[in-house]
XYZ file of C-alpha atoms in Angstrom:
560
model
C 54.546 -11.982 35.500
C 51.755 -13.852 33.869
C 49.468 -10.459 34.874
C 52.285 -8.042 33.538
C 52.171 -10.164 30.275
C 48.099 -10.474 29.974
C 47.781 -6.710 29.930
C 50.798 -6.217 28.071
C 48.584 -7.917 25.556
C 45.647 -6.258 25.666
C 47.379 -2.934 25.141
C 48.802 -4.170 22.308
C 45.573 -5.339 20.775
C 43.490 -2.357 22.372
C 45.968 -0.562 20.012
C 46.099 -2.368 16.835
C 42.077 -1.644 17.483
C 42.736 1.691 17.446
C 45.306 1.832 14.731
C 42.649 -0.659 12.574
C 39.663 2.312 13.679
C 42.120 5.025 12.832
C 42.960 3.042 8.796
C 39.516 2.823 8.459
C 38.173 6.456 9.518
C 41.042 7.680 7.224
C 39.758 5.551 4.424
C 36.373 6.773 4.760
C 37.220 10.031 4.966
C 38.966 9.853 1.432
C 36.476 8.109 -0.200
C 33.636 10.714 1.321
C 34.497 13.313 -1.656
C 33.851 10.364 -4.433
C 31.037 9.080 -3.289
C 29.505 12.421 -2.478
C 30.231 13.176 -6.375
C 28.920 9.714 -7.252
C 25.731 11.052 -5.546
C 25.004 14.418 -7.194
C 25.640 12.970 -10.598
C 22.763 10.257 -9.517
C 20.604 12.833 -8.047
C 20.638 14.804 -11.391
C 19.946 11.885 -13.198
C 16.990 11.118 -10.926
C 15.106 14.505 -12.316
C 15.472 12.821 -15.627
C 13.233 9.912 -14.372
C 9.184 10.693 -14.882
C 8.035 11.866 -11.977
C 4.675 9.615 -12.219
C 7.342 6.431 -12.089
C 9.296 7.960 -8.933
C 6.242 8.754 -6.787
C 4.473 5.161 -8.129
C 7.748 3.433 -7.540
C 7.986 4.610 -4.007
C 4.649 4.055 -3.290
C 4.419 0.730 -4.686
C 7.803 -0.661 -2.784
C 6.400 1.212 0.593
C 2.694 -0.623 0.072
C 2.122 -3.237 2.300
C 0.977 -5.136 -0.660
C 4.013 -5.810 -2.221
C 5.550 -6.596 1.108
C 3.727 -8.912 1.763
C 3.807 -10.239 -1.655
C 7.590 -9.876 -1.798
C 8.078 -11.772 1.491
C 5.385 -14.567 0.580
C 7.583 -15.469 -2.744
C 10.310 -15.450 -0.675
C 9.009 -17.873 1.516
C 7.259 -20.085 -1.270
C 11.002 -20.556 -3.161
C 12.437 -21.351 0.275
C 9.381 -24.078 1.134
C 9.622 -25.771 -2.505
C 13.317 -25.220 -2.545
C 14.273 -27.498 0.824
C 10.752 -30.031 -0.094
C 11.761 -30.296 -3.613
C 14.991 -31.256 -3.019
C 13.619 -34.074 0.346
C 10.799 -35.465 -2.339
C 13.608 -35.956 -4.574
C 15.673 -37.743 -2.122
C 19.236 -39.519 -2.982
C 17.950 -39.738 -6.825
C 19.012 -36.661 -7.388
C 22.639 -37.077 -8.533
C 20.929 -39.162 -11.509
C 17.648 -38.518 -12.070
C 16.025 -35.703 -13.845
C 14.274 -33.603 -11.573
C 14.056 -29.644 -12.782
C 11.171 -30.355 -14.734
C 8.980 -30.539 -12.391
C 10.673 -28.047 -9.973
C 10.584 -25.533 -12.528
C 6.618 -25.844 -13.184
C 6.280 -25.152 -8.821
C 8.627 -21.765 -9.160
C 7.147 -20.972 -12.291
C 3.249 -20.908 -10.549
C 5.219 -18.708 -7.759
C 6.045 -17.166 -10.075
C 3.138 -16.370 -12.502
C 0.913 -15.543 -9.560
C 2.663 -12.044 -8.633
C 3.471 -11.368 -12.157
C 0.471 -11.896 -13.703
C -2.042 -11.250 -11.508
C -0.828 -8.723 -8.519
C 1.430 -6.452 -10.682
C -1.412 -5.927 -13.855
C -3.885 -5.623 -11.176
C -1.733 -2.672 -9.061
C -1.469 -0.954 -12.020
C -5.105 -0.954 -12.825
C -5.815 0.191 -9.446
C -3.082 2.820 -9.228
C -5.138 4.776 -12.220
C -8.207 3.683 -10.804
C -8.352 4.797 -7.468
C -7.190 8.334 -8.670
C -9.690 9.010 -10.905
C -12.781 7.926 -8.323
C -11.145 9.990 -5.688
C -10.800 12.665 -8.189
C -6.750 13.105 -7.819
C -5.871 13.090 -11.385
C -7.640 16.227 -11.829
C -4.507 17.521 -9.703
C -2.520 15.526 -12.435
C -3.956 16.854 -15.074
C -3.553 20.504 -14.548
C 0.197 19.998 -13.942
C 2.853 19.707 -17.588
C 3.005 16.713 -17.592
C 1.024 15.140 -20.662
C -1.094 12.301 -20.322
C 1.632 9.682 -22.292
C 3.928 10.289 -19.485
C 1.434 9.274 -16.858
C 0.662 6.358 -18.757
C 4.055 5.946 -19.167
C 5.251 6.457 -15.610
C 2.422 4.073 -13.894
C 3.415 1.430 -17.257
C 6.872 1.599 -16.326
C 6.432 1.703 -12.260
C 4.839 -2.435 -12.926
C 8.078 -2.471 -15.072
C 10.019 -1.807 -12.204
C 7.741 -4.264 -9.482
C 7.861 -7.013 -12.122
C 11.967 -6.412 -12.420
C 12.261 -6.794 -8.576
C 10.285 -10.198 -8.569
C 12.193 -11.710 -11.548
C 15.677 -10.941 -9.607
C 14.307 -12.678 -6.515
C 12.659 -15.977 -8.194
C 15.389 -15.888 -11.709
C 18.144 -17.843 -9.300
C 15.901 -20.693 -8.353
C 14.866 -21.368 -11.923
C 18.403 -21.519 -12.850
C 18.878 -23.883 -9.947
C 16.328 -26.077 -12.071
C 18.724 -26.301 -15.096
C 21.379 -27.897 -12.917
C 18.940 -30.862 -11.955
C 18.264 -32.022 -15.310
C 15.611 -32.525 -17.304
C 14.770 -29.094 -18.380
C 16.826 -27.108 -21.270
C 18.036 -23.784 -21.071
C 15.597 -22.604 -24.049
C 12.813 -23.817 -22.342
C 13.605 -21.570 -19.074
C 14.779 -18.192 -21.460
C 11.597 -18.576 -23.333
C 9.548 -19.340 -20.030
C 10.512 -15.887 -18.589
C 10.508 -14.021 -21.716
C 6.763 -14.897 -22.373
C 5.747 -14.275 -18.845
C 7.825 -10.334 -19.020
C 5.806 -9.606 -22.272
C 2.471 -11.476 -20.727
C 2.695 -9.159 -17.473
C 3.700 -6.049 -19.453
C 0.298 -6.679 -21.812
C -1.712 -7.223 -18.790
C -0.481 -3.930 -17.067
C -1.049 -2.055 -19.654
C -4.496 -3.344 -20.256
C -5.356 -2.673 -16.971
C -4.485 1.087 -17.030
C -6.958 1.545 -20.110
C -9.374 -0.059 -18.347
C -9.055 2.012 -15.486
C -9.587 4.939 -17.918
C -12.899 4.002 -19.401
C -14.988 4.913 -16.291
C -15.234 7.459 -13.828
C -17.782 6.120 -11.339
C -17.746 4.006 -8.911
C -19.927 1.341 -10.013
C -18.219 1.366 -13.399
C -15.289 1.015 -11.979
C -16.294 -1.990 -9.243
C -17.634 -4.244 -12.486
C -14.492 -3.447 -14.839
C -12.548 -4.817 -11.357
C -14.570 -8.051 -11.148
C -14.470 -8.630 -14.839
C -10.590 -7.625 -14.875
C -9.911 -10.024 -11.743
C -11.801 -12.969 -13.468
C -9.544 -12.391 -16.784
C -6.260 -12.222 -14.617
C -7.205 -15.187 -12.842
C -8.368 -17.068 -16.242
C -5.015 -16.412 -17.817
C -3.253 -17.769 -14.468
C -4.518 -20.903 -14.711
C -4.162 -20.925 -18.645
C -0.822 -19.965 -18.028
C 0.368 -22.894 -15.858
C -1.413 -25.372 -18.804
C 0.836 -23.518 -21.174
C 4.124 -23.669 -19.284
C 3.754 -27.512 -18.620
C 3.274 -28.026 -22.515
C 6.233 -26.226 -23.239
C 8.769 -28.099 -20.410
C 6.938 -31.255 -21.596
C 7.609 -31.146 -25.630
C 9.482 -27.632 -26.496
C 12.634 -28.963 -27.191
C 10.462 -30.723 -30.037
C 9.485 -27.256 -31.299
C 12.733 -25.596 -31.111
C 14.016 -27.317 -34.481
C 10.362 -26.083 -36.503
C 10.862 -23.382 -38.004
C 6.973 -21.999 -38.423
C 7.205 -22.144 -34.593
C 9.672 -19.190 -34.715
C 7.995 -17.348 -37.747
C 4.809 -17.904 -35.241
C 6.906 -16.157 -32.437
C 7.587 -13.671 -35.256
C 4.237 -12.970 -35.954
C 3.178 -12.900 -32.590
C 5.659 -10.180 -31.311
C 4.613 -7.878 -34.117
C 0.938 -8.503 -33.247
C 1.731 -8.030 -29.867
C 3.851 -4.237 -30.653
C 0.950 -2.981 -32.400
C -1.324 -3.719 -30.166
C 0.525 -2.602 -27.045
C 1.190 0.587 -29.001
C -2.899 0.976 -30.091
C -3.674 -0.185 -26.050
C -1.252 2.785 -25.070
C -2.946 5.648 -27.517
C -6.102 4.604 -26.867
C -5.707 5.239 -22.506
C -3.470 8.068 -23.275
C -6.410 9.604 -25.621
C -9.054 8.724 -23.153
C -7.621 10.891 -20.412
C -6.600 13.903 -22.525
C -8.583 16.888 -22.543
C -10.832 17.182 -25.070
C -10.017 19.968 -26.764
C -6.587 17.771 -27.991
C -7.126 15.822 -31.120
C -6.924 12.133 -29.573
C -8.575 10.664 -32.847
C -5.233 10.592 -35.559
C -2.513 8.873 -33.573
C -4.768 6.319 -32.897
C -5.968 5.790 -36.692
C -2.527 6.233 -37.807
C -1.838 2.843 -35.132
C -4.826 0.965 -36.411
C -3.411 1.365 -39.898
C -0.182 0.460 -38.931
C -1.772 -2.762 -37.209
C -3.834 -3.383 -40.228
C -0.537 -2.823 -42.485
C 1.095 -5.655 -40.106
C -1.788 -8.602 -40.025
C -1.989 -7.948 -44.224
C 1.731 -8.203 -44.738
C 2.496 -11.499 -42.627
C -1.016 -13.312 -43.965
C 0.807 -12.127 -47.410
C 3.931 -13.856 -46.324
C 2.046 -17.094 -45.461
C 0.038 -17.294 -48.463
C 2.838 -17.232 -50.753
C 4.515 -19.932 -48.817
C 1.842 -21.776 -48.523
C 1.414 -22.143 -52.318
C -0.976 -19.504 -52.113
C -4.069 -21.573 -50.160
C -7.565 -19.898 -50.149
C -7.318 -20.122 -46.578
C -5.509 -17.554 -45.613
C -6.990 -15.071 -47.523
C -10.545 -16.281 -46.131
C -8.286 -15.849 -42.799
C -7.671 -11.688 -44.096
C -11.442 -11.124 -44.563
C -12.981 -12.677 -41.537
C -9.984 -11.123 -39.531
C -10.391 -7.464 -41.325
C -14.440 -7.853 -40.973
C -14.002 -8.306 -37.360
C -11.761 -6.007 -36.497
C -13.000 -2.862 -38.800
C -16.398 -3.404 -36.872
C -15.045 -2.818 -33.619
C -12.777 0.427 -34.556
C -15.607 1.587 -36.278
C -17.869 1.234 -33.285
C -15.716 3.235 -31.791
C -14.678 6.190 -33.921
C -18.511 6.018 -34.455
C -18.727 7.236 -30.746
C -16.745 10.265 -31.261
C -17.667 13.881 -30.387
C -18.889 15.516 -33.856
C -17.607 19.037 -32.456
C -14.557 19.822 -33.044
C -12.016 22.396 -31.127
C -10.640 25.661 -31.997
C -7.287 23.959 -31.487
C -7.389 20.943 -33.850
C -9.005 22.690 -35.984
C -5.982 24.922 -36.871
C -4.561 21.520 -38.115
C -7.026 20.680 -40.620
C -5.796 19.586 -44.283
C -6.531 23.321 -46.382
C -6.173 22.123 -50.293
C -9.503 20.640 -51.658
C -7.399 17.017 -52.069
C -6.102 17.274 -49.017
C -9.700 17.398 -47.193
C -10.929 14.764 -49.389
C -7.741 12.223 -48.453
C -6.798 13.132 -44.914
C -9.578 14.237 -42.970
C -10.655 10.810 -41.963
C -7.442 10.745 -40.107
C -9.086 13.929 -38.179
C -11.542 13.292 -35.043
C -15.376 13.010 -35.852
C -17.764 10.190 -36.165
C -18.537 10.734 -39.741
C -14.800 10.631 -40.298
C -14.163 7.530 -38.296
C -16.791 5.916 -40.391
C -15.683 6.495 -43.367
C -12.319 5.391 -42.445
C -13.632 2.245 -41.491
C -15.356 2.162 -44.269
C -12.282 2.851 -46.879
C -9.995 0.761 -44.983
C -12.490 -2.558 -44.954
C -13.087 -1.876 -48.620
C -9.358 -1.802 -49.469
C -9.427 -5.156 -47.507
C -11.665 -6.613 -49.660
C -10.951 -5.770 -52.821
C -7.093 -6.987 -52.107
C -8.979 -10.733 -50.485
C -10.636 -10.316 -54.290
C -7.464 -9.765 -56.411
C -5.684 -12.253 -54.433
C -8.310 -14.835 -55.191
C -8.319 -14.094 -58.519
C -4.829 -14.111 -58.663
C -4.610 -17.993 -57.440
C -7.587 -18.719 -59.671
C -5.836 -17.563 -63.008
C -2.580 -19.263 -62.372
C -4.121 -22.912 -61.465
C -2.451 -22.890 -58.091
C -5.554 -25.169 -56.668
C -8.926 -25.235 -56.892
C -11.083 -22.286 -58.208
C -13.008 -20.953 -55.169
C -15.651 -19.401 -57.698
C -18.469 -16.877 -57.044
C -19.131 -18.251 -53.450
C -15.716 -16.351 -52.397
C -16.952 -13.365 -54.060
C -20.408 -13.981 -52.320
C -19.090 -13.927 -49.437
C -16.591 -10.848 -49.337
C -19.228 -8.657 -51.124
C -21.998 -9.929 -48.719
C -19.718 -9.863 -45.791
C -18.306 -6.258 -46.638
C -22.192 -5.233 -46.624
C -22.599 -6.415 -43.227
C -20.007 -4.008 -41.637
C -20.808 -1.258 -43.753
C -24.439 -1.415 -43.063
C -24.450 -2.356 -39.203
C -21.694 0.891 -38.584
C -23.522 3.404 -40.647
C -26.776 2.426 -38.845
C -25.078 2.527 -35.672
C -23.679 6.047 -36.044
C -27.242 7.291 -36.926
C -28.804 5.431 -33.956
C -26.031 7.220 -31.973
C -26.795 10.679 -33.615
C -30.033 10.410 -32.860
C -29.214 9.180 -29.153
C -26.977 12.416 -28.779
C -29.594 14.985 -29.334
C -31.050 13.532 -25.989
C -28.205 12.810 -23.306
C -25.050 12.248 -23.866
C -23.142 8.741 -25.170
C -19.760 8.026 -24.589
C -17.226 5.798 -26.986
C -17.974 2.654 -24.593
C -21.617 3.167 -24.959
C -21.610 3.679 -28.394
C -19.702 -0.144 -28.616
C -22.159 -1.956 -26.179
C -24.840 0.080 -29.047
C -23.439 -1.078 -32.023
C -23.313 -4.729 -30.426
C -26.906 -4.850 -29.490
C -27.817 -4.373 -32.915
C -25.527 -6.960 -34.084
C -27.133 -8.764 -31.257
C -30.754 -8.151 -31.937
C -30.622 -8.316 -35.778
C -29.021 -11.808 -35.668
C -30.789 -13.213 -32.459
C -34.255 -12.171 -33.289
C -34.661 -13.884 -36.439
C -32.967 -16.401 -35.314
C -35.442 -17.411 -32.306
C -38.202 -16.732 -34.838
C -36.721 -19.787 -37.012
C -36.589 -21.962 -34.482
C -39.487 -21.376 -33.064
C -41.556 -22.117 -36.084
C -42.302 -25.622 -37.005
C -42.134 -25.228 -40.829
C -38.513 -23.627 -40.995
C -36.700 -24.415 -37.869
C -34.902 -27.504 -39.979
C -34.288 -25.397 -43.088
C -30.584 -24.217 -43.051
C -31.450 -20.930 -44.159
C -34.426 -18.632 -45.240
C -34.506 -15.118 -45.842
C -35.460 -14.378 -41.997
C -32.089 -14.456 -41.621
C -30.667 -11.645 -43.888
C -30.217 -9.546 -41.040
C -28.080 -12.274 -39.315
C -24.683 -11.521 -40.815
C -22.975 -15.058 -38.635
C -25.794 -17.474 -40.053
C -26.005 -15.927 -43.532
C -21.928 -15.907 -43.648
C -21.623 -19.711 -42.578
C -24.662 -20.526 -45.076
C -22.829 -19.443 -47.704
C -19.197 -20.562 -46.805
C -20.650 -23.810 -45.800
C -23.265 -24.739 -48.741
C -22.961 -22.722 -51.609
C -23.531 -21.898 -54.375
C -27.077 -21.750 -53.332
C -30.446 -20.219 -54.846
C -30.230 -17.717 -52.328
C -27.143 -16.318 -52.964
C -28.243 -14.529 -56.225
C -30.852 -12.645 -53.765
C -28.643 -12.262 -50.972
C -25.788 -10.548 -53.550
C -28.720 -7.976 -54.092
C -30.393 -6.372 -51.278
C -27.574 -6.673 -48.669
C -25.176 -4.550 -50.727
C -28.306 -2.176 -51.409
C -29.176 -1.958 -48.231
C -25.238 -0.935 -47.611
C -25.450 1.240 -49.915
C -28.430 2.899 -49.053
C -27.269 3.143 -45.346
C -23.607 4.574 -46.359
C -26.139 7.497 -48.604
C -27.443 8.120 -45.118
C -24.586 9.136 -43.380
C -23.387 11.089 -46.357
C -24.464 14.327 -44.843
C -22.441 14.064 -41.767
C -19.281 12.935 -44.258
C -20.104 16.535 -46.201
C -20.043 18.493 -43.121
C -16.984 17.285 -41.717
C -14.979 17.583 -45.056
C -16.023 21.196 -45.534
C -14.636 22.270 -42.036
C -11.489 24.360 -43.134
C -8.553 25.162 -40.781
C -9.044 28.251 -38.614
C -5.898 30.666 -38.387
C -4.029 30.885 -34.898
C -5.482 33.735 -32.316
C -2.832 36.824 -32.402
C -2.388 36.400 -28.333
C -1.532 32.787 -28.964
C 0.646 33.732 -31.274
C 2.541 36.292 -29.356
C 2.304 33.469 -26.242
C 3.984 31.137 -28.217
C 7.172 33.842 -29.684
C 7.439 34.222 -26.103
C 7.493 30.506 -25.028
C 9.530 29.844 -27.944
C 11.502 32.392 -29.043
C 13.056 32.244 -32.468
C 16.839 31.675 -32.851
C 19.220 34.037 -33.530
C 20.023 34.643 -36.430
C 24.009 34.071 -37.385
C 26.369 35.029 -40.285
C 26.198 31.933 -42.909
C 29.564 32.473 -44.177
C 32.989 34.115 -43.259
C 31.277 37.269 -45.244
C 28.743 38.311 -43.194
C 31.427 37.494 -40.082
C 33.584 40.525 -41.452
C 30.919 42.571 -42.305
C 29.580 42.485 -38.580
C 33.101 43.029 -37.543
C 33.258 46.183 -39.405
């Protein structure tokens, strides 16, 4: 009986199996159809993904660099996870422990993020221009913002993957005290944008050379700054878990967050025209976008220093902040629109301003050297005249202390400088180009070696002679735009400054009269008409639309 019972059972369950296999097959079965829909709609979708961030996304999850990677942080959360929690021992029902547990996942953290992903994506650009693949790239449609695009967003996608594996353990840390929940959004918020800046520095570094040996000492110097900012970044993040509940209630720390995130837009924006430019054919005007970004960015520092100086009581500060800021950063545009290629296409020309005003307004938007000087130029000198009227302006109503003629001194003086050291450097690269050829990153390292050699050789000259090297100044240093700058800032009104307000505008002046030519020539270029087989090429590429009755009208008069 008990063996007639036993498989008596087993049939039963053998077909409760099999009634459970059949359910399940049936369920399947039914759901096939949906999910086989569910899957076309995704695979259309998927052709509306760039292709660059599909075949970089694929390659990048397949490398055995981020496996490794990917397993390693893995491993590193489990290891300070389980230790963590032993080191803290029985305490930690009452003691405040996330604090420090959150600085350990944050450095396992920060080392993927900010130093594997922006250095993948440098070498993802990198590696295909030294083996010469992106010439395959290039002759395809897509247009070089999408492959800037598609590698930019590929890191996107890497850096997405490591925040969902590390995001739970620093939530873990909020649960053990000691750390707020502000602290941990604004942690992971600044890393995201950090790691998004780096990657996308990294791909226009990996545009500015072609050989090998170029590219080997942008990779040291780019592996020294990721490591650099690493380190800096773990200094930062203990500050913050130490003492940012103490900033949270300040409100300039949030205008400074403000400030920083439209800094940071405009620059990511100028970082992405500029690599998009630098691998587009050059026969495409790459020159506007980017001077239409630089104004934008220029538009952005003036407006928030304006902000601050009027809620500041209108200090003298900040508007010595605008011209030191402006001086700086118009030199190194100008350097390098001065490096620009002075012939111009068939193609952009057809694009050129045609009225007379139009020439004389917008053509330093168009590519050119003469043009990018001159936009320096008019931009640094709107700068300056605004530091001038705003000075003026606190001076007249009382708000503080006059600043006098040594603020004038030292915009006037200061605007020479820039003036005088691009316009000589465009010439010097003019010259240069009649002999080999100079690129936009030589034409920078040019323009700082005479920076370099007109402050530093006058400047070993004074200290090497024994009647002036304790003077604070003599007129060896004219040519030294730092020492003559901080002279006057830091000791005026002096004798000199009467001399100095002279020959340094003169000599800006007289350089500016220089380049005046190559100004001439590039305003007088006029638009050139579009070629009749490009014309056709495009009615056939783009055909016109049809035209259709425009009221009930012309309906009834077709009809009849």
């Amino acid at each position: 009986m008990s063996d007639v019972s036993i498989t008596s059972d087993h049939a039963r369950e053998s077909a409760t199996a099999l009634h459970s296999g059949a359910v399940s097959t049936n369920w399947i079965a039914r759901l096939a159809p949906y999910w086989q829909n569910v899957e076309g709609h995704l695979a259309r979708l998927s052709d509306w993904f760039n292709p660059i961030l599909v075949k970089e996304t694929r390659q990048a999850l397949r490398s055995w660099q981020f496996t490794l990677t990917f397993i390693l942080l893995l491993v590193a959360c489990w290891v300070v996870t389980i230790g963590g929690i032993a080191v803290i021992g029985p305490s930690i029902y009452y003691a405040a422990g996330g604090g420090e547990l959150l600085r350990a996942y944050y450095f396992i953290l920060t080392l993927p993020l900010l130093v594997v992903v922006p250095f993948a994506a440098f070498r993802s650009l990198a590696a295909e221009r030294e083996d010469n693949t992106y010439d395959l790239l290039s002759i395809t449609t897509l247009r070089p913002r999408q492959i800037i695009s598609g590698k930019l967003a590929s890191a996107v996608v890497q850096m997405i993957v490591f925040f969902s594996a590390i995001t739970p353990c620093i939530a873990f840390t909020y649960l053990l005290r000691g750390v707020d929940a502000p602290t941990i959004a604004l942690l992971l918020a600044y890393t995201f944008v950090a790691s998004f800046a780096l990657s996308m520095f990294g791909l226009l570094l990996a545009t500015l050379s072609r050989q090998r040996y170029g590219q080997l000492v942008l990779t040291v110097c780019f592996v020294v700054l990721l490591v650099y900012l690493f380190g800096t970044a773990q200094f930062l993040a203990a500050e913050l878990v130490r003492s940012g509940f103490e900033l949270y209630a300040v409100p300039e720390f949030w205008i400074m967050n403000l400030f920083g995130a439209a800094f940071y837009a405009t620059t990511i924006a100028l970082a992405y025209l500029a690599a998009a430019a630098t691998i587009t054919f050059a026969t495409e005007n790459r020159s506007t976008p980017l001077r239409i970004a630089m104004l934008v960015q220029q538009a952005v520092l003036v407006g928030w220093l304006a902000w601050l100086w009027i809620n500041s009581g209108y200090e003298s500060v900040l508007v010595l902040a605008l011209a030191i800021l402006s001086g700086c950063y118009w030199f190194a545009m100008g350097a390098m629109l001065g490096g620009e290629q002075a012939q111009m296409s068939r193609r952009v020309m057809r694009h050129l301003p045609q009225s007379f005003l139009g020439r004389v307004f917008f053509t330093w938007l168009s590519p050119g050297p003469a043009s990018g000087y001159m936009f320096a130029v008019a931009n640094l000198t709107s700068i300056a005249v605004l530091c001038l009227v705003a000075e003026a302006f606190r001076d007249w109503s009382g708000s503080g202390k006059p600043g006098g003629l040594v603020f004038v001194y030292f915009v006037v003086i200061g605007w020479s400088y820039v003036v005088a050291y691009l316009g000589l450097g465009r010439l010097v690269v003019a010259l240069l180009r009649k002999f080999s050829e100079v690129t936009i990153f030589a034409s920078v390292l040019l323009h700082l070696l005479l920076v370099l050699a007109g402050s530093g050789i006058p400047t070993s000259i004074q200290w090497m002679s024994l009647d002036l090297q304790n003077d604070p100044y003599s007129y060896l240093q004219v040519t030294n735009p730092v020492w003559t700058l901080e002279y006057i800032l830091n000791f005026g009104p002096t004798p000199e400054e009467s001399v100095l307000i002279v020959v340094v505008p003169a000599a800006a002046i007289c350089v500016l009269l220089l380049n005046l030519p190559g100004m001439v020539r590039e305003i007088n270029r006029m638009r050139t008409a579009l070629p009749a087989r490009v014309a056709e090429d495009e009615r056939e590429l783009h055909p016109p639309p049809e035209s259709l009755p425009q009221n009930p009208w012309d309906q009834l008069e077709g009809n009849c």
